[in-house]
PDB file of C-alpha atoms in Angstrom:
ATOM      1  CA  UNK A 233       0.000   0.000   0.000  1.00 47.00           C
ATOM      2  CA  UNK A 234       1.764   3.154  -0.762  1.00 51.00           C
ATOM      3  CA  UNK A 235       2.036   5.522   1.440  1.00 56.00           C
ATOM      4  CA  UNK A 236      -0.635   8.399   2.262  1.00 62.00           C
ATOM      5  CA  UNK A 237       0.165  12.309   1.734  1.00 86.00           C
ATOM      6  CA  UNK A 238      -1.053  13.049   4.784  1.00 93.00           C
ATOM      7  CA  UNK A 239       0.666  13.503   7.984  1.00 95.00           C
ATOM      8  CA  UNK A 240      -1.351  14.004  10.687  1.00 94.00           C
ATOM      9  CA  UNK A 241      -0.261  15.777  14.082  1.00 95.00           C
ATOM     10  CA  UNK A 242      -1.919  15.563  17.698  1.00 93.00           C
ATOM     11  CA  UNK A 243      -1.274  17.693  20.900  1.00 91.00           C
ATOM     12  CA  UNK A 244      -2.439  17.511  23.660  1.00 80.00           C
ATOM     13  CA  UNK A 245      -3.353  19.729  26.154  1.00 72.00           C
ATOM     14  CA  UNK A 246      -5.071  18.982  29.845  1.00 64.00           C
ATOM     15  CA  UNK A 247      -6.432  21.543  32.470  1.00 59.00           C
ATOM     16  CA  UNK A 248      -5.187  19.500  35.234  1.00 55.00           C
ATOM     17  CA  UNK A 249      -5.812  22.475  37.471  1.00 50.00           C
ATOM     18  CA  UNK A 250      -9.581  23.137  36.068  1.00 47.00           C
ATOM     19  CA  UNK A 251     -12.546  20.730  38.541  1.00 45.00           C
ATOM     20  CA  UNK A 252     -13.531  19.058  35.131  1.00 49.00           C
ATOM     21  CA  UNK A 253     -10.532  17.362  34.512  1.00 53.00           C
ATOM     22  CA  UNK A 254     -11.307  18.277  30.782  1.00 68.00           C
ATOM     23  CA  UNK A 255      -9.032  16.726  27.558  1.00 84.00           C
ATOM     24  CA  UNK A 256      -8.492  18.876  24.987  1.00 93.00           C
ATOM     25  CA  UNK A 257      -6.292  18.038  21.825  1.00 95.00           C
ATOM     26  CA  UNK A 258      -5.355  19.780  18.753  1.00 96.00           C
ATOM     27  CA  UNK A 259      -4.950  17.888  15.738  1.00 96.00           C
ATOM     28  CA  UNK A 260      -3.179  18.989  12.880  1.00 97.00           C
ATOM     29  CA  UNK A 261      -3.359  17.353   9.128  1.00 97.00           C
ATOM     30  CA  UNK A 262      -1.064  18.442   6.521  1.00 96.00           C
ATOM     31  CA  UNK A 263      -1.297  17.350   2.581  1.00 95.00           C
ATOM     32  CA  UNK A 264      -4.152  15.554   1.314  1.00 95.00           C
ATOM     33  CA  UNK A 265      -7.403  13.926   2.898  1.00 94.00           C
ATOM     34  CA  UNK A 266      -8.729  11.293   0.077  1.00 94.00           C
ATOM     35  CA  UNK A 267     -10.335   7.743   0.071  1.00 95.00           C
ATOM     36  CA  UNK A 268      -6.894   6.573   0.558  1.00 95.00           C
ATOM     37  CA  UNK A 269      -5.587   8.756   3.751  1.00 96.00           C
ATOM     38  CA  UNK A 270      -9.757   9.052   5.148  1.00 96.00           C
ATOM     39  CA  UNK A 271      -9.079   6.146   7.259  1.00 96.00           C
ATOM     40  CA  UNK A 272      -6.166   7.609   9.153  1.00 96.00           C
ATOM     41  CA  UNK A 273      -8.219  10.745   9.986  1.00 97.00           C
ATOM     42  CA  UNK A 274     -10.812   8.205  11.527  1.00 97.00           C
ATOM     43  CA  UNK A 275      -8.362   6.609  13.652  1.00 97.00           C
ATOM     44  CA  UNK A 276      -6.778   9.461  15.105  1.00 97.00           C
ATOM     45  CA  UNK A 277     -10.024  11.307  15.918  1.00 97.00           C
ATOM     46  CA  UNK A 278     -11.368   7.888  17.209  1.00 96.00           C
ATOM     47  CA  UNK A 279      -8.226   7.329  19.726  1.00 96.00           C
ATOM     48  CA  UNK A 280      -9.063  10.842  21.180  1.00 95.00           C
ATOM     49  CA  UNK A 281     -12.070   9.629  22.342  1.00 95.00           C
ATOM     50  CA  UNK A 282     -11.049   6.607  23.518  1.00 95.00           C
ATOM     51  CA  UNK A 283      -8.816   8.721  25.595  1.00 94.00           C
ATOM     52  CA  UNK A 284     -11.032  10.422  26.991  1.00 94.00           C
ATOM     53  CA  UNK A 285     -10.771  13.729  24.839  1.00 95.00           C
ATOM     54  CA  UNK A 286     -13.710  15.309  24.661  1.00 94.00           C
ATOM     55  CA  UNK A 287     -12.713  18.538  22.851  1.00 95.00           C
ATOM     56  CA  UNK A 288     -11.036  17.923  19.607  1.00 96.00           C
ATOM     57  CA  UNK A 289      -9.934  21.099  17.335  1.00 96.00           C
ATOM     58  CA  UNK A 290      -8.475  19.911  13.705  1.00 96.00           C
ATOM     59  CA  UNK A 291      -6.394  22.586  12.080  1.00 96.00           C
ATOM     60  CA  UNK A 292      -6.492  22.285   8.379  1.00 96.00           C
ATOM     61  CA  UNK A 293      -4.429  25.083   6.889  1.00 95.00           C
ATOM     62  CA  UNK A 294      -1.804  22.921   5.930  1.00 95.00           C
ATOM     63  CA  UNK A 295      -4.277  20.601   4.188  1.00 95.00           C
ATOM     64  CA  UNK A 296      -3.999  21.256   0.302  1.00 92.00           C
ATOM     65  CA  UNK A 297      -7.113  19.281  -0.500  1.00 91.00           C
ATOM     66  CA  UNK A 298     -10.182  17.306   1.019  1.00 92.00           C
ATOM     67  CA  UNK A 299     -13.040  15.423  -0.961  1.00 89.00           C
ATOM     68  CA  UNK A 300     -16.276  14.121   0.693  1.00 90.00           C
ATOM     69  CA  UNK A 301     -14.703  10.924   2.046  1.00 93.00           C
ATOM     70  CA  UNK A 302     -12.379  13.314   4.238  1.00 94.00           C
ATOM     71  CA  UNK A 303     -15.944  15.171   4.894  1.00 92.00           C
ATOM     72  CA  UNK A 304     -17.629  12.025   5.936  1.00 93.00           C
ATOM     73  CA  UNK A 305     -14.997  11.396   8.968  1.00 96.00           C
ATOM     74  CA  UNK A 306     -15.427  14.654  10.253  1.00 95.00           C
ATOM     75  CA  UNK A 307     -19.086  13.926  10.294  1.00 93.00           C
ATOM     76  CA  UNK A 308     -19.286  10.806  11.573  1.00 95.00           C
ATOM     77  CA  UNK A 309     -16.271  12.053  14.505  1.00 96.00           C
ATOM     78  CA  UNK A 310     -18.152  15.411  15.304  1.00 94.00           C
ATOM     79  CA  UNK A 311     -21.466  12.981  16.186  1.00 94.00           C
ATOM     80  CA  UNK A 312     -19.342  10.652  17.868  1.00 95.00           C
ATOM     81  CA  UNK A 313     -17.774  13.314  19.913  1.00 95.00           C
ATOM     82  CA  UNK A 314     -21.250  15.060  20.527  1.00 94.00           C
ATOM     83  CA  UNK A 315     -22.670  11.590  21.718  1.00 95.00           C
ATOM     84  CA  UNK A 316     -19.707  12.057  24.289  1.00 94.00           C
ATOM     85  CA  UNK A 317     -20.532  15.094  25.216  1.00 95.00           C
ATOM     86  CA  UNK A 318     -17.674  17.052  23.963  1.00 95.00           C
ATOM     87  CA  UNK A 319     -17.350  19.238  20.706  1.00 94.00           C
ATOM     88  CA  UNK A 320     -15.603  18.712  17.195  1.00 95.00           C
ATOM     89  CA  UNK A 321     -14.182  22.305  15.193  1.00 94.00           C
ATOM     90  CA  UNK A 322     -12.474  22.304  12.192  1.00 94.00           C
ATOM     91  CA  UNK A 323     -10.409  25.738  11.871  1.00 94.00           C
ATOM     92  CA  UNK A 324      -8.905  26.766   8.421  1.00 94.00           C
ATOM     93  CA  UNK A 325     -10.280  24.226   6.134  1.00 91.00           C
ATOM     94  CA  UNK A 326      -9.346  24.275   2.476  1.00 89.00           C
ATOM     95  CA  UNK A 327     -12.102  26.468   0.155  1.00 86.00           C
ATOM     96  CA  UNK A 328     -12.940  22.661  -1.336  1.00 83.00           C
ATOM     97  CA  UNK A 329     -14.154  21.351   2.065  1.00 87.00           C
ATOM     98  CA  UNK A 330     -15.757  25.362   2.858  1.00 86.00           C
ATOM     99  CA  UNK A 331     -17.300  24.342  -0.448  1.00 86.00           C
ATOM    100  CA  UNK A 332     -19.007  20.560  -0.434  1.00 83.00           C
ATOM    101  CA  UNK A 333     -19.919  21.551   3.683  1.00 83.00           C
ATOM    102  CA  UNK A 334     -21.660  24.015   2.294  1.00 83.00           C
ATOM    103  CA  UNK A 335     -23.364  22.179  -0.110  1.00 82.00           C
ATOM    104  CA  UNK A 336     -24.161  19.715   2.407  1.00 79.00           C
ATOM    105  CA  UNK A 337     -25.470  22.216   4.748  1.00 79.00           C
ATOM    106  CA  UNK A 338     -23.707  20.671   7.601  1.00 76.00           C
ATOM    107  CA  UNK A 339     -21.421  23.623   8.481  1.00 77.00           C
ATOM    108  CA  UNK A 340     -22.405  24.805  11.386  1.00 73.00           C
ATOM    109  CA  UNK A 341     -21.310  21.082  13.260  1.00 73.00           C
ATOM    110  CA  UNK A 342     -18.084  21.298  12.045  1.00 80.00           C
ATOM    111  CA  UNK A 343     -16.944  24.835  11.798  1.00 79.00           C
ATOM    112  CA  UNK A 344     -19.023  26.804  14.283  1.00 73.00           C
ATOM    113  CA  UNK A 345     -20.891  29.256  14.093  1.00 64.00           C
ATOM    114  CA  UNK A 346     -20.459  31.961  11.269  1.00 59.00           C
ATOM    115  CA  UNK A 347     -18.182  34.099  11.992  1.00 55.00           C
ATOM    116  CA  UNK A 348     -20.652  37.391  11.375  1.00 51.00           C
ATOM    117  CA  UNK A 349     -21.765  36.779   7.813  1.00 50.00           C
ATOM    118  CA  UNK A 350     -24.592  35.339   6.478  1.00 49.00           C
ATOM    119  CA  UNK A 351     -23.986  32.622   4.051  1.00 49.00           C
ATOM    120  CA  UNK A 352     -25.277  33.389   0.786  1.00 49.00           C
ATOM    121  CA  UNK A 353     -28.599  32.317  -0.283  1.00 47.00           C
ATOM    122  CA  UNK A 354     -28.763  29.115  -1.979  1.00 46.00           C
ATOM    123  CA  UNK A 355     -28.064  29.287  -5.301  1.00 49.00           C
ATOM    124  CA  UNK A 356     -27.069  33.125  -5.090  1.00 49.00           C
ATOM    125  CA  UNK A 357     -30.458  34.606  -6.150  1.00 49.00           C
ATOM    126  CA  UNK A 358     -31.608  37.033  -4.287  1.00 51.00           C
ATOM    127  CA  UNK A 359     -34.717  36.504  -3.302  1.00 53.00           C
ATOM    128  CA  UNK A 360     -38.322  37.877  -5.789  1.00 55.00           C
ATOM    129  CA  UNK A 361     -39.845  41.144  -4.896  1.00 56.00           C
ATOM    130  CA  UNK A 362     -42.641  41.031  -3.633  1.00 56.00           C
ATOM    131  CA  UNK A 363     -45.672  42.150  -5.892  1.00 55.00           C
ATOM    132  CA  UNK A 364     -47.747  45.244  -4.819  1.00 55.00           C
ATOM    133  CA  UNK A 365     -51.389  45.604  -5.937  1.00 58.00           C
ATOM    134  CA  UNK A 366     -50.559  48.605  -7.521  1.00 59.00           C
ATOM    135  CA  UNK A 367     -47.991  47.545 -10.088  1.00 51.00           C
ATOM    136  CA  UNK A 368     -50.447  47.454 -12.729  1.00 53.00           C
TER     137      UNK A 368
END
């Protein structure tokens, strides 16, 4: 099996002093999420959990591309991770994953809230003035 082009980098970070005892970790993916590198994605956002991470941030900006396979993981993880109790971000994704998310209409469980702007209407059209009685 060749070998993926992704690398894939986790840090951890626990509030030892806070009462919750909260996990935190910070992964970071650099290269290329595909059908082929997908898997590892799963299995490093799976062993968070299973350590007892409940807040997991994934820092794409050095990720040059993502299809929906890569898409799917962060899906399926962010559910996972809300079943926990804990939350899933995604910070700097590539405009291809800011694209099919928003196609999908799943944004907001992945990358937050909107940072201040409205997303564009679908299909960019804004919408039909109304018609008044008098435009006759």
């Amino acid at each position: 099996m060749p070998l993926s082009q992704l690398t894939i980098h986790r840090h951890r970070h626990s509030h030892s002093h806070s009462h919750s005892h909260r996990e935190q970790a910070l992964i970071t993916l650099y290269g290329e999420i595909d059908l082929d590198s997908a898997p590892l994605v799963r299995e490093c956002l799976g062993q968070c959990l299973g350590d007892g991470i409940r807040t997991i941030a994934v820092d794409l900006s050095p990720v040059t591309f993502c299809d929906c396979s890569g898409l799917n993981v962060f899906l399926c993880a962010a559910q996972r991770t809300a079943v926990a109790g804990g939350t899933l971000r995604l910070h700097h994704p590539p405009a291809t994953l800011v694209r099919i998310v928003g196609l999908v209409g799943c944004g907001f469980l992945l990358l937050g809230p909107p940072s201040g702007r409205l997303p564009p209407t679908l299909g960019g059209t804004p919408p039909a003035p109304a018609l008044s009685s008098d435009a006759r």
